[in-house]
XYZ file of C-alpha atoms in Angstrom:
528
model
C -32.930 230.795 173.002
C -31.472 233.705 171.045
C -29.434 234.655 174.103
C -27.437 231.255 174.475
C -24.217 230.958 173.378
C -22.260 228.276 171.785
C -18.837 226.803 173.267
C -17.101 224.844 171.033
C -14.228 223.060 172.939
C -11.742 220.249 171.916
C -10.768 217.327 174.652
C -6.846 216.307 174.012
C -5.456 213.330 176.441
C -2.362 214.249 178.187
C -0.502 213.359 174.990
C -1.712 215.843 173.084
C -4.082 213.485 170.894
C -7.561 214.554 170.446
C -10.059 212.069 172.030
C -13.264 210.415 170.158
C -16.277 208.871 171.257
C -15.629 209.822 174.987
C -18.312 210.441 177.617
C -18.420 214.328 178.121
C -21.021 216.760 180.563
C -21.194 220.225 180.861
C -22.985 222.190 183.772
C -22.895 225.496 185.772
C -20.951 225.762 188.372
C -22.635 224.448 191.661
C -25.549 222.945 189.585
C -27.073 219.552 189.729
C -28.497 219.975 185.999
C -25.540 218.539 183.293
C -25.411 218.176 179.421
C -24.597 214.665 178.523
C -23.024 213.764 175.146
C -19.866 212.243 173.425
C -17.010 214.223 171.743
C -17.119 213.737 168.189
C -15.104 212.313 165.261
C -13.040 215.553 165.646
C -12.542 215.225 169.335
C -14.693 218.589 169.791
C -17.275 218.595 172.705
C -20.289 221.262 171.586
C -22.871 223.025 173.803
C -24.824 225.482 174.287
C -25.334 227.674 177.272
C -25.984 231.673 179.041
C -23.639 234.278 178.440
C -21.155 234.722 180.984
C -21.248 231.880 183.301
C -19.123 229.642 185.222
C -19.088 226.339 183.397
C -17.290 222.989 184.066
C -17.029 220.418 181.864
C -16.798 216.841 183.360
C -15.027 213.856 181.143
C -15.248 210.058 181.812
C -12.304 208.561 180.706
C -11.666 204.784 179.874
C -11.968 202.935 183.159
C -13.189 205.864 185.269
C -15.415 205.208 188.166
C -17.065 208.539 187.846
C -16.806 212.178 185.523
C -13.869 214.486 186.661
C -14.071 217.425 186.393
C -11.473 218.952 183.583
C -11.850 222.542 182.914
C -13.709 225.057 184.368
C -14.403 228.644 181.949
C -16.303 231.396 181.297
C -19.429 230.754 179.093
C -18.525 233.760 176.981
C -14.619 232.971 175.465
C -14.324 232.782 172.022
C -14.111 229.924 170.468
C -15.158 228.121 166.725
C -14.416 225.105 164.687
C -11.129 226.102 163.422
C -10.388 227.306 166.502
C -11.866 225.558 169.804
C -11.454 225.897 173.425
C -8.531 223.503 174.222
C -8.723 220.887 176.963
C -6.789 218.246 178.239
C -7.560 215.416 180.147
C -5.074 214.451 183.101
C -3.779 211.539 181.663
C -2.913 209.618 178.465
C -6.020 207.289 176.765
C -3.353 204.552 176.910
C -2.725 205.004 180.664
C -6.380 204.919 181.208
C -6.930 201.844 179.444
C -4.286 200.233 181.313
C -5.866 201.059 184.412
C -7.678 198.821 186.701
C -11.376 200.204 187.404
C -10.981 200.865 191.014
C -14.064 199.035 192.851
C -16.802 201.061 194.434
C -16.400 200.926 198.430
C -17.273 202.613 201.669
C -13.585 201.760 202.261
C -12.182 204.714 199.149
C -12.209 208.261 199.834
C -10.909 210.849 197.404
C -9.105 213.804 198.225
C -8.371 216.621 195.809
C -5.340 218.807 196.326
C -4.263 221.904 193.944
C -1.025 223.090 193.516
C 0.106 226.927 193.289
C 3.290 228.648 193.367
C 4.460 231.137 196.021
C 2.973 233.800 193.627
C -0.902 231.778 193.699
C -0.043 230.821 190.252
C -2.086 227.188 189.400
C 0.696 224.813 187.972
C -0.181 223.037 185.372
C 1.106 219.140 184.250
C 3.508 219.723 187.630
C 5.166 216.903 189.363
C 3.756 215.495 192.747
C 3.979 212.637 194.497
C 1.386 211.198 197.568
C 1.896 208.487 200.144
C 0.955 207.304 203.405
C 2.507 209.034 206.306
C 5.049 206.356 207.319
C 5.661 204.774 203.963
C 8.854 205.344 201.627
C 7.198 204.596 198.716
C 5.334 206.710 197.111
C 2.964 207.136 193.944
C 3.861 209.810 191.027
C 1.391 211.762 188.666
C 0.999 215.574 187.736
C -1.258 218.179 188.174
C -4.391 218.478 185.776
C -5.280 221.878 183.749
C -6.907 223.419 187.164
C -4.005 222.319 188.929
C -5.141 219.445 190.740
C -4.358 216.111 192.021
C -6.388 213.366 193.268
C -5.405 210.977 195.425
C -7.318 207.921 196.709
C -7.167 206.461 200.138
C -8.899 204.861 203.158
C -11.301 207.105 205.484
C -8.709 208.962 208.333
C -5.626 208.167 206.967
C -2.474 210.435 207.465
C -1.740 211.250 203.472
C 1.597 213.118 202.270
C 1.989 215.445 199.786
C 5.459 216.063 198.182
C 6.303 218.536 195.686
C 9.425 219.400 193.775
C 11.731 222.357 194.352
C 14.557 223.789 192.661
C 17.053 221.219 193.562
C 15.107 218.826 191.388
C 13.897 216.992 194.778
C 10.490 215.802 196.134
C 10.158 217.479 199.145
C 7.482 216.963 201.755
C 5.156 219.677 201.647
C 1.422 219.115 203.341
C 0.430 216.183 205.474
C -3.417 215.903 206.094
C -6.043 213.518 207.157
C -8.152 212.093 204.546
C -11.297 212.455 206.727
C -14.013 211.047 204.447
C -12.726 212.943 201.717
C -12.509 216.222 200.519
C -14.301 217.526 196.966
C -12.720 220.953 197.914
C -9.037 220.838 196.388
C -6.628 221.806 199.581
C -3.877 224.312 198.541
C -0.463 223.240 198.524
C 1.746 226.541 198.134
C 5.444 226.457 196.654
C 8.157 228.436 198.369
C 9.084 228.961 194.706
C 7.878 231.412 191.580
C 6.964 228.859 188.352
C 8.870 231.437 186.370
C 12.354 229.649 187.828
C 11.346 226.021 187.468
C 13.611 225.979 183.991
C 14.672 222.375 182.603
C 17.861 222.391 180.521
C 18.187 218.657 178.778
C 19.394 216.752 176.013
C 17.121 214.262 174.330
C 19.032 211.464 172.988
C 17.358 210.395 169.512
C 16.820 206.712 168.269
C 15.440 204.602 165.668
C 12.462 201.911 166.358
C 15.497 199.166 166.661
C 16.642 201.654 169.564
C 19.984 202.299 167.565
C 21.018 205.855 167.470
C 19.768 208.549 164.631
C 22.897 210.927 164.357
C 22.290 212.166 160.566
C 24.451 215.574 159.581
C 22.286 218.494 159.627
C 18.873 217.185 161.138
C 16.245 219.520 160.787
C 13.978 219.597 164.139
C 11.121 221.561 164.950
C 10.282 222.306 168.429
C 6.754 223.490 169.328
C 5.734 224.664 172.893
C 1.723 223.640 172.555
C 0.879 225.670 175.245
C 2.134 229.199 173.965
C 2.689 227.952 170.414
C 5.947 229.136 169.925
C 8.295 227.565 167.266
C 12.106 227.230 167.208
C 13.902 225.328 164.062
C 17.324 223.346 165.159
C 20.006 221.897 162.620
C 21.945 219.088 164.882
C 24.459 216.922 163.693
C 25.116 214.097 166.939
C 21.313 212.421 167.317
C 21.026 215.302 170.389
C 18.258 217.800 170.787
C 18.673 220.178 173.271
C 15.853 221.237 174.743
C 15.219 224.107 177.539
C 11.502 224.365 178.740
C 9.266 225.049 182.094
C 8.541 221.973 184.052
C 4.725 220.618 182.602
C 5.365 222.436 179.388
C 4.228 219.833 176.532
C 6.854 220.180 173.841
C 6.213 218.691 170.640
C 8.925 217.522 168.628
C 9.331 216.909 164.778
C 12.262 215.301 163.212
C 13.026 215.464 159.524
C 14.272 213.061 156.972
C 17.357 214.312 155.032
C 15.328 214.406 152.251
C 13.079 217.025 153.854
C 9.958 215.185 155.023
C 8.905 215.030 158.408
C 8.775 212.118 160.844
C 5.658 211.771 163.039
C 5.300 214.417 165.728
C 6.247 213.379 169.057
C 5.018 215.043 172.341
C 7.602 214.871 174.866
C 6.210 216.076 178.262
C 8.971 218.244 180.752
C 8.972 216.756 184.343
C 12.393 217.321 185.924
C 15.015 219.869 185.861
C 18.144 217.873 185.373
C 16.251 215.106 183.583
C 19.671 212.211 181.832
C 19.294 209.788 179.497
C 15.730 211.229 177.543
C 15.284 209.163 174.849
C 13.425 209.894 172.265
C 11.739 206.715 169.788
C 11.122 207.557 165.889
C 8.994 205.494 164.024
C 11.596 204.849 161.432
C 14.417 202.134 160.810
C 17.469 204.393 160.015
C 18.993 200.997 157.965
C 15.759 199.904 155.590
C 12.948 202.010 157.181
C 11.089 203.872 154.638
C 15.144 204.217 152.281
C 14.379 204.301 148.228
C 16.590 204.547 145.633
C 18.352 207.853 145.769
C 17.857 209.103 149.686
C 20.921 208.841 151.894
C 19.907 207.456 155.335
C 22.430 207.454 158.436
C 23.220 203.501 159.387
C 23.477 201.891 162.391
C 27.334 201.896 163.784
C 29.640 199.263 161.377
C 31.479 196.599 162.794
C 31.237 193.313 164.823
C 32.561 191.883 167.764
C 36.060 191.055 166.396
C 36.384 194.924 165.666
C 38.513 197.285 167.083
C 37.383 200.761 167.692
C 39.230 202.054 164.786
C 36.720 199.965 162.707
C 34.076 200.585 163.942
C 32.689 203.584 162.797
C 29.150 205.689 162.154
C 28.337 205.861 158.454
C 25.855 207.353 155.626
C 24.343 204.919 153.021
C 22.790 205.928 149.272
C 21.075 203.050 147.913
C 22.008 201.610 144.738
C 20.731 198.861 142.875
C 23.018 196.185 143.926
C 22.491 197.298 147.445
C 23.472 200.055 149.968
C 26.858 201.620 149.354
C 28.023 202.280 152.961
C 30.320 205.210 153.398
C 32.204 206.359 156.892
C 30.514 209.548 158.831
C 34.288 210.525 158.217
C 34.470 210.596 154.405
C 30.757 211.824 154.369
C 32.374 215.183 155.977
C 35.382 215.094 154.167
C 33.837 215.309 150.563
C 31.373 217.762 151.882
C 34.790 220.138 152.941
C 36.725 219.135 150.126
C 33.742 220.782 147.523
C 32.774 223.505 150.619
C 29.901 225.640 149.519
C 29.478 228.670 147.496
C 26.531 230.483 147.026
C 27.456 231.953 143.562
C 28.826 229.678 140.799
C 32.552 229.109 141.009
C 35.586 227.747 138.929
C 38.074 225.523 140.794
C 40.773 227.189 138.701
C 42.161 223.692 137.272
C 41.772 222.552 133.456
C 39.351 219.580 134.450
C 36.711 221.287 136.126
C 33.852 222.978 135.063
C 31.921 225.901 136.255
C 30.789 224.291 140.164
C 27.761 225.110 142.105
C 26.644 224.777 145.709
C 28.939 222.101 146.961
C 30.605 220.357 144.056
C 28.015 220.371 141.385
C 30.351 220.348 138.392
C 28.514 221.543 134.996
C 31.316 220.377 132.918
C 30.630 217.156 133.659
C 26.925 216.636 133.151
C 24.453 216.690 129.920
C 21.544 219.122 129.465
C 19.447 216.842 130.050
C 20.955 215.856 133.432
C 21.763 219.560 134.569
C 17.744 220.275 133.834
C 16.602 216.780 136.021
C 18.459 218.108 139.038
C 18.386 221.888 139.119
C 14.798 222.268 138.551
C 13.861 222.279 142.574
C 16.338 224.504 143.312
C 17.226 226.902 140.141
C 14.039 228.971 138.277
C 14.061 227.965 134.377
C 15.530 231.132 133.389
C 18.578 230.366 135.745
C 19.062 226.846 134.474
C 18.907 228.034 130.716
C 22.037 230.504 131.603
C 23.842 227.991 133.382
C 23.411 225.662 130.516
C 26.126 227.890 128.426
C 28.865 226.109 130.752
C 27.741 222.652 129.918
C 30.495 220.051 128.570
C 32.548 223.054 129.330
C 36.201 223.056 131.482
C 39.548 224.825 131.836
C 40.046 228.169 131.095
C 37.090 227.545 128.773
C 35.133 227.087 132.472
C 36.166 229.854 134.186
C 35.797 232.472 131.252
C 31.894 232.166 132.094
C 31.683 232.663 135.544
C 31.273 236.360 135.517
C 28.629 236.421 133.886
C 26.692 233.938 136.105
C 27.758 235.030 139.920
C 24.428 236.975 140.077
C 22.947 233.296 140.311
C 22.973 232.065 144.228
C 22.322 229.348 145.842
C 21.777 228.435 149.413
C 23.364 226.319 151.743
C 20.625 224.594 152.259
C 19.627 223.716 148.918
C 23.109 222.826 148.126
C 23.128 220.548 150.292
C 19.965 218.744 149.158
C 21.714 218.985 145.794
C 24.813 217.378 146.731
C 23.543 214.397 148.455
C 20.544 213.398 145.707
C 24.281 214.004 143.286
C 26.224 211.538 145.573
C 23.958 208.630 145.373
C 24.096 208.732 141.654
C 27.784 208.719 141.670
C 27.698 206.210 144.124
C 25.701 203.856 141.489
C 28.726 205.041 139.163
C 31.484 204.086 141.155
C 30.125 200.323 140.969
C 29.941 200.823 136.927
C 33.802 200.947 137.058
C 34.963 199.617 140.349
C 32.158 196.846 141.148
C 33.596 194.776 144.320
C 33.879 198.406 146.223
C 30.667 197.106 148.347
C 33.434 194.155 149.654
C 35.193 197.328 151.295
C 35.059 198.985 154.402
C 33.297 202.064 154.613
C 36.405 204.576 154.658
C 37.447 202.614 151.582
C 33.819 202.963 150.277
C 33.575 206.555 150.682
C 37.374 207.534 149.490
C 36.454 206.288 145.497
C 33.079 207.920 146.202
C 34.999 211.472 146.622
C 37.137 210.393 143.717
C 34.683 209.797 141.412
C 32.858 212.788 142.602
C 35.911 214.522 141.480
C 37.255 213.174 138.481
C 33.959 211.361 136.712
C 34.234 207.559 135.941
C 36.110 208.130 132.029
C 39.115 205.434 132.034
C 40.533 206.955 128.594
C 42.750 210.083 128.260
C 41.057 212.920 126.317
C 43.324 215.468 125.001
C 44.127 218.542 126.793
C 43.150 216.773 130.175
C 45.053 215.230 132.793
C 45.843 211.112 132.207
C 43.464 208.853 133.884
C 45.652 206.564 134.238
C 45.717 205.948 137.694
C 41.605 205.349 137.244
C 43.008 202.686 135.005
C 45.378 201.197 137.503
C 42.960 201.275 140.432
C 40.547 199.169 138.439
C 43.391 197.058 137.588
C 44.270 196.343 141.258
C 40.817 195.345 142.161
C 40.922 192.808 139.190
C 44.668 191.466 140.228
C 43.557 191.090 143.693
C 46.294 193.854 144.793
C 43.269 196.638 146.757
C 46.180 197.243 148.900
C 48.224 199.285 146.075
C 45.565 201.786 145.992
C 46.453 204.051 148.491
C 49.914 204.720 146.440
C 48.100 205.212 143.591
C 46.507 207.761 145.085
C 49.681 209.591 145.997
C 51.057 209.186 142.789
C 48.157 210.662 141.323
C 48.232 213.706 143.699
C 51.904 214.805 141.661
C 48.770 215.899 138.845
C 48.058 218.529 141.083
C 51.300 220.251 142.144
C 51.028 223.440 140.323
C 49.469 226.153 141.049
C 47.064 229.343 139.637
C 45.086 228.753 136.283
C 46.350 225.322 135.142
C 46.647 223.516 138.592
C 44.759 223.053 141.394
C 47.180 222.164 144.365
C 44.421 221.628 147.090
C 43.094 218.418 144.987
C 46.779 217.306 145.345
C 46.023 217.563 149.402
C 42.751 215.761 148.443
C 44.925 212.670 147.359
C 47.242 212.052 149.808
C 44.111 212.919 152.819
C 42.127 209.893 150.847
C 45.068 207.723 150.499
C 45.779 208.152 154.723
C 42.003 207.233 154.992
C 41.762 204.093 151.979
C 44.490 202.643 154.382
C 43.222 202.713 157.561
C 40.014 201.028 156.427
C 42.055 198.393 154.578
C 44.038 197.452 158.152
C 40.142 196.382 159.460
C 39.834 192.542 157.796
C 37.533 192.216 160.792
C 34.782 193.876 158.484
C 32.684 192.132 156.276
């Protein structure tokens, strides 16, 4: 006994979920003698056996007539708990269980066929499809992890076997006689290396209402399971683009723009010019798992009375009297109007403060705020310098910002910064301007950036520039005149004309851009 060794293997479905409770063997090559068992709560299949021998080991999955075989390996490979031989069955547990048990008869053969490329190499999870000789129709499935197909039939009947080449067609490749069936796979060569079977795709991402998930910057993580190699993507339209070997498993994670991940998904490569992959997350991009405070991409605004114009893709931050629902538009217009710095910055007008990342204005917040949102992004010794520009602005402002440029930031992080900062300005724009939520989503996200700008204060302070236009665009939503705003907005841009220390003229720009967009969501009355 002290010359056995121990395999310790783990049995995935063709999903890439590890398999419980399922009917396993193991046994040497060519012999009649088998160890029977069931995987265990960890999907791992244990047994003992000589060094350096041919072993199989034989699964029964849900509905199976009889064990297939499902890998075949030396005796000897290393292998441990944390680290297991892996093996896959050729299907999903779900397609199994869906299957019909087909009925022992004298009528069913099985033939096995394994496919190889025109260098002998065995293709793994590869497309092929079998029929009838004389039939059109024909029955799809893939290759196994020794290559192999079966395919079930009556005794003597003419069976093809088609294959897919380069042009991303099934072509006809073997036809044989079934015989009484064949337990010795028959070889079915490409014309082809594997090496040039390359899939270039985009998968199209939805929510579990089937609506699509386009959210700015959408971390993705892309894992090859077979080699194990990992590539991070940041998209911005709901489209992952994806280049693989056909029968590669990919797995693919998606994460929230707060940072947490979705629920892996294992998306399985089968055609070279595959359209229209769509890929399902387990998330409702409108409610779904949303709390006070995380920004969620909506589904598109607008009804049936809509024009194009007004219908449009927005960002919602939740707020307690309910989402406030800004336009993809103004979402990327406030995030260009701050832009990002990785070093603390002064706008170089008398309002502002010392600004981090993208538009995180220190004039404008108390200690205790600047300590409640730094922390996961600045070390303690960083916020407590930083603090020095509190309450501060002007020339005041900018006096500081030598001393703090060694202090950096990165894009990243300010951008996790800037949208947790947006939703709580959002919640202040309603302490001012409550019936904003009656507005469409351009209007919504043009007081957002204003706010974001200028603060919520209604009253003139002295040595800063008058608020009252923030007076008179409350008063408009009081009189019932919303459609004055827009001028107010270009009247308030004249605050801005100068230029160098005391002026800022882009903000002026900022205006007039805000009052083009306030109007053009004001011309939709189709939204409610």
């Amino acid at each position: 006994m002290s010359n056995l060794v121990t395999v310790i293997s783990k049995i995935y479905d063709a999903s890439g979920k590890y398999v419980i409770n399922l009917n396993v063997k193991s046994r040497y090559k060519g012999s009649s003698r088998e160890n029977s068992k069931k995987t265990d709560k960890e999907g791992l299949f244990i047994f003992q056996g000589s060094p350096n021998r041919t072993v199989e080991i034989l699964a029964k999955p849900p509905n199976a007539k009889d064990y297939i075989v499902i890998k075949t390996l030396n005796s000897s490979l290393v292998s441990s708990r944390n680290n297991p031989l892996k093996v896959f069955l050729p299907k999903s547990i779900e397609e199994y269980r869906k299957e019909k048990i087909t009925p022992s008869s004298k009528g069913i053969v099985t033939t096995l066929f394994k496919v190889i490329d025109c260098n002998e190499k065995v293709l793994i999870n590869f497309p092929v499809k079998s029929r009838p000789k004389g039939r059109q129709s024909s029955f799809e499935r893939t290759t196994d992890e020794q290559g192999i197909v079966e395919v079930l039939s009556s005794p003597n009947r003419d069976i093809e076997i088609l294959v897919l080449n380069l042009e991303d067609k099934f072509v006809l490749k073997s036809t044989i006689n079934s015989e009484n069936g064949s337990q010795t796979p028959i070889i079915i060569k490409l014309d082809e290396p594997y090496e040039n079977f390359i899939s270039k795709t985009f998968i199209s991402l939805l929510d579990r209402n089937h609506q699509d998930y386009v959210v700015e910057n959408t971390k993705v993580e892309i894992v090859a399971l077979g080699t194990q190699t990992k590539k991070i993507l940041s998209i911005s339209n709901g489209k992952i683009p994806v280049q693989s070997r056909i029968g590669e498993k990919i797995q693919i994670t998606v994460f929230k723009p707060d940072g947490s991940p979705l629920s892996p998904e294992t998306y399985l490569v089968k055609s070279l010019k595959q359209n229209n992959v769509k890929l399902v997350l387990d998330v409702d991009v409108i409610k779904g798992n949303t709390v006070e405070g995380k920004p969620v991409i909506d589904k598109t605004i607008g009804n049936i009375n809509c024009s194009d114009k007004c219908t449009v893709k927005t960002v919602s931050f939740m707020t307690k009297p309910g989402p406030y629902i800004i336009s993809m538009e103004t979402w990327k217009k406030i995030l260009e109007f701050e832009r990002y710095e990785a070093k603390p910055y002064h706008p170089g007008d008398r309002s502002s403060g010392v600004t981090l990342g993208i538009g995180y204005d220190l004039g404008q917040q108390s200690k205790s705020q600047i300590y409640k949102d730094l922390s996961p992004f600045y070390s303690s010794e960083q916020i407590k310098r930083l603090l020095e520009a509190q309450g501060k602005s002007g020339s005041a402002a900018a006096a500081l910002v030598p001393k703090l440029i060694d202090i950096r930031i990165s894009k990243e992080k300010a951008l996790h910064l800037a949208t947790a900062l947006k939703t709580r300005y959002a919640q202040q724009v309603l302490t001012i301007y409550p019936k904003t939520l009656e507005l469409h989503p351009h209007c919504q996200g043009v007081l957002l950036s204003l706010v974001f700008n200028r603060g919520i204060s209604l009253n003139d302070r002295k040595g800063q520039l008058t608020r009252k236009h923030m007076r008179q665009i409350k008063e408009a939503f009081e009189n019932n005149k919303v459609n004055t705003i827009p001028n107010i907005f270009r009247d308030m841009s004249k605050l801005w004309t100068k230029t160098g220390p005391s002026g800022n003229s882009g903000v002026g720009r900022r205006r007039r851009e805000e009052a083009v967009i306030f109007e053009r969501g004001l011309k939709c009355e189709c939204y409610k």
